[in-house]
PDB file of C-alpha atoms and ligand atoms in Angstrom:
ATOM      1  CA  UNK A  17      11.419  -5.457  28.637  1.00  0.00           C
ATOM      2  CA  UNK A  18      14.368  -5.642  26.356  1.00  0.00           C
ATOM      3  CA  UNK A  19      17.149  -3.761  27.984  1.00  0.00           C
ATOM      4  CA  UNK A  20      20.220  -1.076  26.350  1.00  0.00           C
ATOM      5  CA  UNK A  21      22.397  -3.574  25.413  1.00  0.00           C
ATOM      6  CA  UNK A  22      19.824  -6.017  23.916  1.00  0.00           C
ATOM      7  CA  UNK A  23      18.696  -3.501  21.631  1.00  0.00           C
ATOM      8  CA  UNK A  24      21.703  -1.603  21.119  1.00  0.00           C
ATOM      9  CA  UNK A  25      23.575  -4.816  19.616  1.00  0.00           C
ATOM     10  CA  UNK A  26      20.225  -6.251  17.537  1.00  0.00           C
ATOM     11  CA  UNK A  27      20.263  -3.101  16.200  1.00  0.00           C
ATOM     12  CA  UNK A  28      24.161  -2.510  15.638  1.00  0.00           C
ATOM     13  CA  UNK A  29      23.834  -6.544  13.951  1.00  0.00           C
ATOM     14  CA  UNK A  30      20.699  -5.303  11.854  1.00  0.00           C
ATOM     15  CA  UNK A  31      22.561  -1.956  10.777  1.00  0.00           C
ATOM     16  CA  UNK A  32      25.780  -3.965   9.710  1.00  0.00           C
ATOM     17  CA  UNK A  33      23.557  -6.407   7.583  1.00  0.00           C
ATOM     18  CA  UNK A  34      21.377  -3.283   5.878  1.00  0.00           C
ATOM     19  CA  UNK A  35      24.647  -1.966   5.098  1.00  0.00           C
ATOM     20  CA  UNK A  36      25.995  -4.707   3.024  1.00  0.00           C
ATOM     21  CA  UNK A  37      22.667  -5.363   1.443  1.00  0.00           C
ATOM     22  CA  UNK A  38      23.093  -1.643   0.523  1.00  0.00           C
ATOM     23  CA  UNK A  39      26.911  -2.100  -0.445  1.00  0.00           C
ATOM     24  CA  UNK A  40      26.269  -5.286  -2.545  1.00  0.00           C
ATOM     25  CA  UNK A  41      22.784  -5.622  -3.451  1.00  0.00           C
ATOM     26  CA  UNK A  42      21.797  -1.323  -4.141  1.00  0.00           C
ATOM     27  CA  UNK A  43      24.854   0.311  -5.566  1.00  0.00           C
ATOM     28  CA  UNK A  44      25.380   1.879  -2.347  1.00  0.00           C
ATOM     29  CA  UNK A  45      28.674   3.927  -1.948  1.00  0.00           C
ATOM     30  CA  UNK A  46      30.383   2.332   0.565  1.00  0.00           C
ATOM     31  CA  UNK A  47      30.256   5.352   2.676  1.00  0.00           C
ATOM     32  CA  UNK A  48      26.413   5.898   2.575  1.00  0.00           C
ATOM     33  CA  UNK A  49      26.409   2.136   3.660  1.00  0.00           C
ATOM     34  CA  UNK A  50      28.423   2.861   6.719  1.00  0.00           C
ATOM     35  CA  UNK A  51      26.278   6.309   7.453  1.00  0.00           C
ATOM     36  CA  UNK A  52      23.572   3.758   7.262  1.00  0.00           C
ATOM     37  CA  UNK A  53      24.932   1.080   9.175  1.00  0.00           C
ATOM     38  CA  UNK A  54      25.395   3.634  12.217  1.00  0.00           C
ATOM     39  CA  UNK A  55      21.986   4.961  11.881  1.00  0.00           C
ATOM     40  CA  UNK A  56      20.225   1.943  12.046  1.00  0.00           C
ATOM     41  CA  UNK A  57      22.360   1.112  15.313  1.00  0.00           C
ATOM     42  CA  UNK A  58      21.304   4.802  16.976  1.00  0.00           C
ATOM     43  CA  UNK A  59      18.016   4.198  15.777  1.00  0.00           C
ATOM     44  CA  UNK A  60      17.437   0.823  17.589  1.00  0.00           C
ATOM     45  CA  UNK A  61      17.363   3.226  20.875  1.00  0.00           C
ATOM     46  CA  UNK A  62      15.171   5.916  19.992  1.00  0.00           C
ATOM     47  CA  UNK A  63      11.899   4.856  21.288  1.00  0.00           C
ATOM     48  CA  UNK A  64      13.577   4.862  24.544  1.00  0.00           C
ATOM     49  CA  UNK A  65      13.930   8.404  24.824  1.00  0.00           C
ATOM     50  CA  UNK A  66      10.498   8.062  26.872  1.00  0.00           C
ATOM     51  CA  UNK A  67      11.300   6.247  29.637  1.00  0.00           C
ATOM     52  CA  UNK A  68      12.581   9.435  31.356  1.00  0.00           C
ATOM     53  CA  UNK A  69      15.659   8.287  33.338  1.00  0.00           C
ATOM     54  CA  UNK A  70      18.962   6.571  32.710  1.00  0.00           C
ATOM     55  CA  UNK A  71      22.609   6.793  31.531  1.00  0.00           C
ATOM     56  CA  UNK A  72      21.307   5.311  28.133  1.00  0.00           C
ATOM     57  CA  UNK A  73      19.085   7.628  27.404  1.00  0.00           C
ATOM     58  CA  UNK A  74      20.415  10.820  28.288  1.00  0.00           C
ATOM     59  CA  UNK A  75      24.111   9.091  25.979  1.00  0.00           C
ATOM     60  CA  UNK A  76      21.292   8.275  23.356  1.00  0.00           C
ATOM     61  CA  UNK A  77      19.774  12.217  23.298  1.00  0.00           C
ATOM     62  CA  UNK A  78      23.489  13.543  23.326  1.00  0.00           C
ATOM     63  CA  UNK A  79      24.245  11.624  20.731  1.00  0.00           C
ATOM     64  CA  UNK A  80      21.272  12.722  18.601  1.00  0.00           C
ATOM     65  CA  UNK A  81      21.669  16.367  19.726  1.00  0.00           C
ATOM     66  CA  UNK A  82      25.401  15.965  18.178  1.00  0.00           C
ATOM     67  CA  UNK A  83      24.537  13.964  15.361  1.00  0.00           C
ATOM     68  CA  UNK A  84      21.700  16.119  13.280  1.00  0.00           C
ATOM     69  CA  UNK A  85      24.042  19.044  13.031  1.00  0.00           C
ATOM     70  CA  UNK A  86      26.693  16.800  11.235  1.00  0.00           C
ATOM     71  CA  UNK A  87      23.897  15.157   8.839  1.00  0.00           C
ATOM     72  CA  UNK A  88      22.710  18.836   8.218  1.00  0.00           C
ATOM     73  CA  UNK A  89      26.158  19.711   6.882  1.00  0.00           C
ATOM     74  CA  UNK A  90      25.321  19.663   3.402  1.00  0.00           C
ATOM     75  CA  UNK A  91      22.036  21.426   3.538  1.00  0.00           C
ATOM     76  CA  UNK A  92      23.777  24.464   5.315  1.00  0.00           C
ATOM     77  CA  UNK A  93      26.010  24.441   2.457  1.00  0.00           C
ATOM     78  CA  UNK A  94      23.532  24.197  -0.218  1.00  0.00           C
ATOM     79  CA  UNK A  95      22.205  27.736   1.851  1.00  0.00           C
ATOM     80  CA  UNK A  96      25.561  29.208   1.282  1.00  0.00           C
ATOM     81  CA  UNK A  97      26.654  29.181   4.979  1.00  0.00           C
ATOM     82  CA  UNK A  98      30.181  30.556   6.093  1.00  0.00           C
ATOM     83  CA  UNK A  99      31.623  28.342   7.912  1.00  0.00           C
ATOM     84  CA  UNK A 100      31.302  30.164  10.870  1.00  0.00           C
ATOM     85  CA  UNK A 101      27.665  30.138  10.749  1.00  0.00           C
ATOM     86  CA  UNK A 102      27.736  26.418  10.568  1.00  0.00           C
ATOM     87  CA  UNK A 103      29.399  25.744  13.543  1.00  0.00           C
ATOM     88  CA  UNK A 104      26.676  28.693  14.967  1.00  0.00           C
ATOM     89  CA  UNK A 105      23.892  26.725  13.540  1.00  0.00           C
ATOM     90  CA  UNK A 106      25.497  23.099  14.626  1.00  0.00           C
ATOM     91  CA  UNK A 107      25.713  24.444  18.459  1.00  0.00           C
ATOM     92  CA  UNK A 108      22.085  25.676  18.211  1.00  0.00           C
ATOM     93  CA  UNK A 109      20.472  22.715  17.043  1.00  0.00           C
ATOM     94  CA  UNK A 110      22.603  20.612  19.814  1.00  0.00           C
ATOM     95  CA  UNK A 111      21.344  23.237  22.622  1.00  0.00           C
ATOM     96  CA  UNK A 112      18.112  22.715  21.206  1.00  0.00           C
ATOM     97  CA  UNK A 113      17.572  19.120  20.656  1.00  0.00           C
ATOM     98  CA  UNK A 114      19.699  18.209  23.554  1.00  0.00           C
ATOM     99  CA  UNK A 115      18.222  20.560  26.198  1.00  0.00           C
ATOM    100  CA  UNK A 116      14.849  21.226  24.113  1.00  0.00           C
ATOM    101  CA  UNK A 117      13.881  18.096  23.309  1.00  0.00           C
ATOM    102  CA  UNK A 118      15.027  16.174  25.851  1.00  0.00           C
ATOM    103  CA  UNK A 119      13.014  18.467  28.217  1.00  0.00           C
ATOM    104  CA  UNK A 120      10.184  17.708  26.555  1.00  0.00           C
ATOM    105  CA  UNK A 121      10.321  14.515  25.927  1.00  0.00           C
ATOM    106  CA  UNK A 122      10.248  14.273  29.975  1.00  0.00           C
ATOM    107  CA  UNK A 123       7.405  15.765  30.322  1.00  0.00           C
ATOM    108  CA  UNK A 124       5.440  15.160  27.941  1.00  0.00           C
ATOM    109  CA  UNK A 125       5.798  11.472  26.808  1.00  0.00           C
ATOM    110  CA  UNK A 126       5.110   8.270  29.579  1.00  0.00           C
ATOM    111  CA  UNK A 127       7.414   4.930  28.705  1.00  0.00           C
ATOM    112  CA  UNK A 128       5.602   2.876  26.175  1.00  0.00           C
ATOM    113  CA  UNK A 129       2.873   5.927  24.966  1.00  0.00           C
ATOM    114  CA  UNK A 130       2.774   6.878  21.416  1.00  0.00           C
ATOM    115  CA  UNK A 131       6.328   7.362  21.141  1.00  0.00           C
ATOM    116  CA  UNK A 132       6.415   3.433  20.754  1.00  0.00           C
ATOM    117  CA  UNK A 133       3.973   3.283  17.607  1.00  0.00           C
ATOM    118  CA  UNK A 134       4.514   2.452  14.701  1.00  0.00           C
ATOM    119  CA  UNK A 135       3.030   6.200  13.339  1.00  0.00           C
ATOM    120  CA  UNK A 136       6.434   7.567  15.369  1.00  0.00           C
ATOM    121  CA  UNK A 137       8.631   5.516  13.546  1.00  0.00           C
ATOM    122  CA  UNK A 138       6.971   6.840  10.358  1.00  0.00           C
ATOM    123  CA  UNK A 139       7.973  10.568  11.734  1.00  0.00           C
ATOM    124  CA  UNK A 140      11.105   9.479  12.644  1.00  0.00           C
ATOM    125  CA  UNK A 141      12.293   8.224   9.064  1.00  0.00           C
ATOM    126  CA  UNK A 142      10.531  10.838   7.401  1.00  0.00           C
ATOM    127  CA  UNK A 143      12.302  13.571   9.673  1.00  0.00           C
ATOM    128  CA  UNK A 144      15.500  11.898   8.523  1.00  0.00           C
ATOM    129  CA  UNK A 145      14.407  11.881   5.074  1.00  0.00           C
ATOM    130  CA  UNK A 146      14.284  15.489   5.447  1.00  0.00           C
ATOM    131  CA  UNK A 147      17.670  16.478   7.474  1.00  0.00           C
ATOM    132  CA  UNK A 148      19.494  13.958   5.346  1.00  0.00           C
ATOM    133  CA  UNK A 149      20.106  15.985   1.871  1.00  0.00           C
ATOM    134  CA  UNK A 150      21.744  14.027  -1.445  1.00  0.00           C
ATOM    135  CA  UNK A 151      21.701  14.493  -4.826  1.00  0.00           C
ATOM    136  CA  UNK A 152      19.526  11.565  -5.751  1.00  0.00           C
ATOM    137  CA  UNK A 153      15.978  10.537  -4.040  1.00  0.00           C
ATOM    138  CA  UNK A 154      17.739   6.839  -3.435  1.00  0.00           C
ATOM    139  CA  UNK A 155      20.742   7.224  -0.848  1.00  0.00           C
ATOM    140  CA  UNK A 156      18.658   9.556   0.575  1.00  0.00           C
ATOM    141  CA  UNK A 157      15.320   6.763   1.013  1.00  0.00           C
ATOM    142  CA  UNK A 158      18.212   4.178   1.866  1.00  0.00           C
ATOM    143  CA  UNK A 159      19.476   5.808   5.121  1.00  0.00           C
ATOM    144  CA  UNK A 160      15.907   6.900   6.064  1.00  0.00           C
ATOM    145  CA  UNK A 161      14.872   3.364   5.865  1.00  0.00           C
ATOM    146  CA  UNK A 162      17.758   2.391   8.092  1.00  0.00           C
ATOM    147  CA  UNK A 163      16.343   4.698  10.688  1.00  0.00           C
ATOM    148  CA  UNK A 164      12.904   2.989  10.151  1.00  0.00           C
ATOM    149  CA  UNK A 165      14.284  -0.639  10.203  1.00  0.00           C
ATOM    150  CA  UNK A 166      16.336   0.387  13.442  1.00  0.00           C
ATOM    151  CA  UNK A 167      13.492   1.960  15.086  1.00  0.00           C
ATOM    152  CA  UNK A 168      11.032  -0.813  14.484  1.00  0.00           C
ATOM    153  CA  UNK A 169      13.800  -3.622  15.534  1.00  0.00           C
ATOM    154  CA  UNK A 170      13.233  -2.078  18.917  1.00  0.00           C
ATOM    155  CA  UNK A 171       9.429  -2.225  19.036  1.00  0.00           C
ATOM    156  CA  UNK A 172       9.772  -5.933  17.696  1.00  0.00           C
ATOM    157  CA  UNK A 173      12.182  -6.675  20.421  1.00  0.00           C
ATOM    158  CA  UNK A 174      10.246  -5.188  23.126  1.00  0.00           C
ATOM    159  CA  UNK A 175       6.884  -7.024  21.542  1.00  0.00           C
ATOM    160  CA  UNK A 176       9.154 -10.388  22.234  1.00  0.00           C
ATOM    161  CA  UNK A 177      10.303  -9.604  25.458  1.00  0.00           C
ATOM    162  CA  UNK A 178       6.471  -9.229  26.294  1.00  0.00           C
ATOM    163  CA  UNK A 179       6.171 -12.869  25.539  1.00  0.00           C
ATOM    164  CA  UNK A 180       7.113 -15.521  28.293  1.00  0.00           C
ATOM    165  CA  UNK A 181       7.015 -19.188  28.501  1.00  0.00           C
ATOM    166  CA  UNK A 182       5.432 -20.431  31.724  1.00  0.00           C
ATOM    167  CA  UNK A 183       4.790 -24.169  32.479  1.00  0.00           C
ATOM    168  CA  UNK A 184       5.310 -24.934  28.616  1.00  0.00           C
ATOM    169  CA  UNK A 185       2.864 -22.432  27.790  1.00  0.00           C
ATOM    170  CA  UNK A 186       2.939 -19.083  26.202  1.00  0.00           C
ATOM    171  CA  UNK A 187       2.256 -16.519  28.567  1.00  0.00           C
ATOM    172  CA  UNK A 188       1.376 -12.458  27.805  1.00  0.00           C
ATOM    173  CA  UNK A 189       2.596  -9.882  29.788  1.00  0.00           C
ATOM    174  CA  UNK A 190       0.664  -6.878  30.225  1.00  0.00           C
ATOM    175  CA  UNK A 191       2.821  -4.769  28.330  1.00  0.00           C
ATOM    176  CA  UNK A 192       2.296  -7.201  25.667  1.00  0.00           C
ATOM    177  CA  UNK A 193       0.878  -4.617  22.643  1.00  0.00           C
ATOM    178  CA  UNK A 194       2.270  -1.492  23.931  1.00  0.00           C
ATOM    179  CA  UNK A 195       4.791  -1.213  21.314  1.00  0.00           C
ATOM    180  CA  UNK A 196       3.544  -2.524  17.891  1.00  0.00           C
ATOM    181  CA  UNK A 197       1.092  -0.405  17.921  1.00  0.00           C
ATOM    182  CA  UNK A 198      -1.059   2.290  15.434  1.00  0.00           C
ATOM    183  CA  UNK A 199      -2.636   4.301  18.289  1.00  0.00           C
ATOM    184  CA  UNK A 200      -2.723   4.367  22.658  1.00  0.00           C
ATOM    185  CA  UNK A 201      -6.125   5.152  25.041  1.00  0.00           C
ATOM    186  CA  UNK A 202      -4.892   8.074  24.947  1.00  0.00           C
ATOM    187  CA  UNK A 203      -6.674  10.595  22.734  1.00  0.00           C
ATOM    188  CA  UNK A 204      -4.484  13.540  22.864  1.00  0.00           C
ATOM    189  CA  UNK A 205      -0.913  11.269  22.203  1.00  0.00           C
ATOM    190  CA  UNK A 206      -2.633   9.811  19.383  1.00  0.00           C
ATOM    191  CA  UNK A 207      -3.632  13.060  17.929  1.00  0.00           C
ATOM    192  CA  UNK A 208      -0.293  15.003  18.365  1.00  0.00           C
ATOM    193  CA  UNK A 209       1.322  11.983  16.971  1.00  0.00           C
ATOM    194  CA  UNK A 210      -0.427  12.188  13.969  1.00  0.00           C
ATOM    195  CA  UNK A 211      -0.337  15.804  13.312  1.00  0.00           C
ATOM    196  CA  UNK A 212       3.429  15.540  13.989  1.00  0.00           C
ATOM    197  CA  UNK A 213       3.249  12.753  10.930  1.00  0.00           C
ATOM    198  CA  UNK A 214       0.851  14.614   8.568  1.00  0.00           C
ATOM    199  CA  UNK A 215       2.167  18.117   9.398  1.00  0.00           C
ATOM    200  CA  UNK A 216       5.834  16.536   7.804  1.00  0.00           C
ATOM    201  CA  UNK A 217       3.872  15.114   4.950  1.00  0.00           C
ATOM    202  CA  UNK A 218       2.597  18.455   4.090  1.00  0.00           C
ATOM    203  CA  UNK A 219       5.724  19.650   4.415  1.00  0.00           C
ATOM    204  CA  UNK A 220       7.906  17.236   2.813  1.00  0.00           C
ATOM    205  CA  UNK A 221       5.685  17.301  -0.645  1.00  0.00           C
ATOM    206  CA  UNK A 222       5.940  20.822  -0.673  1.00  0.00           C
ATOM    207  CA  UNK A 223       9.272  21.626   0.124  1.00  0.00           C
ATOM    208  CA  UNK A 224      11.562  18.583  -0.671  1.00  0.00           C
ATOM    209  CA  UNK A 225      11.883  18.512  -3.721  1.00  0.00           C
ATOM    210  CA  UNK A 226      13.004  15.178  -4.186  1.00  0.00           C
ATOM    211  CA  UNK A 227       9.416  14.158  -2.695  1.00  0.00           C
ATOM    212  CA  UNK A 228       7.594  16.717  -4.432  1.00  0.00           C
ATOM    213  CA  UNK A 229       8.973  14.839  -7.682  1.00  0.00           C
ATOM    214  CA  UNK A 230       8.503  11.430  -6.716  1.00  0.00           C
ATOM    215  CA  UNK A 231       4.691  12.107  -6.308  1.00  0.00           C
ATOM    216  CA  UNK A 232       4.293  15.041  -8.871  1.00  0.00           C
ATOM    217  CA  UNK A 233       3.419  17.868  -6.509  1.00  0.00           C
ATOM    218  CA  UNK A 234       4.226  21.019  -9.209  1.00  0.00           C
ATOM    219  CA  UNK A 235       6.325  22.934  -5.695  1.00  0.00           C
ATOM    220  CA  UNK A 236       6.812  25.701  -8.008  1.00  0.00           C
ATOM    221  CA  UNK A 237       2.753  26.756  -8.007  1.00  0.00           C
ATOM    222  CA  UNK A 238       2.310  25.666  -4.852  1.00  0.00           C
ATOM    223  CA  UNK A 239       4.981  28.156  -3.482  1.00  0.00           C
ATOM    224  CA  UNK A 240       3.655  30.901  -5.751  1.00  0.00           C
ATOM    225  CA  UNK A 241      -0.211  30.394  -4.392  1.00  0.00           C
ATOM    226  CA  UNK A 242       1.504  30.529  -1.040  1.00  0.00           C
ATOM    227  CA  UNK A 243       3.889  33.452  -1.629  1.00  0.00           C
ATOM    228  CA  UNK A 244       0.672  35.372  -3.121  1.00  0.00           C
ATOM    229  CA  UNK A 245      -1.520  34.405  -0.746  1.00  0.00           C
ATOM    230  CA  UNK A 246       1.399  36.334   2.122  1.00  0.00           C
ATOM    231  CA  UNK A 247       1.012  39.280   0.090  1.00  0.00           C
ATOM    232  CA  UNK A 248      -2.731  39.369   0.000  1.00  0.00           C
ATOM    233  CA  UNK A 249      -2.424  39.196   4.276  1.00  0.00           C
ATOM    234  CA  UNK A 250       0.057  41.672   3.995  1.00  0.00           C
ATOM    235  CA  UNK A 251      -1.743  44.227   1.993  1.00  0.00           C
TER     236      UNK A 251
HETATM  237 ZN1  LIG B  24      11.292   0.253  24.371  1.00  0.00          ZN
END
């Protein structure tokens, strides 16, 4: 198994090359490209999060906790927040994700379950599709992909450490599979994982309306259905 600083530097390497791809290839500011960059580095130690014990980990989940507040910054603004509420709303979200989260993550996820799958790294760039906001779809796609690209650098790496050379052969380990994966034996990960992906579909093409434009979803009928649809409950 790949260890913390394997993946934390193939990831920090793989973040500083997206970001110049970004900065000289997309007509990325350079900012955005550095936001990236950084992401892409955190991101090469979230599937971790499930093995349950460690300095790492616990650094990694802190740093999360701290980070989606700051990334939420311009959505709270867009909602008119004082600046008071803000910092109310930025020590909430670390409480939660950082005591929340993290609790459940330990007991609810075993090392190498469905948290290392390839349909969790699809929640985890679509929830950071979501927090980040922008004013155009593409920065916005660029640093969620540099989430993606992190996340899925560590299930390659931990796919290659799986892989062993033994008396000039190539030898599998048994955890060999356990990371590049679409689903585990286990029926219930497979299905919360999979809610947890189509639930944010659903909510990203109705709500985001950068999404909802990109695949024509008309947000404005769907939110008046739903809105009359309250009142009929209601009444
Ligand atoms: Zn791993």
């Amino acid at each position: 198994m790949a260890g913390f600083k394997t993946h934390i530097s193939t990831s920090t390497v793989l973040g500083i090359g997206y970001g110049v791809v970004g900065y000289f290839a997309l007509d990325m500011s350079p900012v955005t490209c550095m936001l990236a960059a950084g992401l892409c580095s955190v991101a090469g130690m979230l599937p971790d999060l499930d093995s349950n014990s460690g300095v790492p980990v616990r650094e990694t989940m802190a740093f999360v906790a701290a980070g989606v507040p700051l990334l939420l910054l311009r959505r709270f603004q867009d909602l008119n927040f004082s600046v008071e509420s803000m910092a109310l709303a930025g020590m909430l979200i670390y409480i939660v994700l950082r005591f929340g989260v993290s609790e459940i993550f330990k007991r609810y996820t075993k090392h190498r379950g469905m948290w290392h799958s390839l349909p969790a790294c699809a929640v985890v760039g679509l929830l950071t599709f979501l927090i980040v906001q922008g004013d155009t779809y593409e920065p916005r796609l660029y640093k969620a992909l540099a989430v993606v690209a992190g996340f899925l650098c560590h299930l390659v790496l931990d796919e290659m450490w799986s892989v062993k050379w033994q008396g000039g052969r190539v030898e599998l380990k048994s955890s060999f599979g356990t990371a590049i994966k679409f689903w585990s034996k286990s029926g219930w990960a497979n299905v919360s994982t999979y809610g947890k992906l189509v639930l944010l579909i659903v909510v990203a093409l109705l709500v985001d309306p950068h999404i909802g434009q990109h695949f024509g979803v008309d947000q404005e009928r769907v939110q008046h259905v739903a809105r009359d649809f309250m009142d009929s409950i209601q009444r």
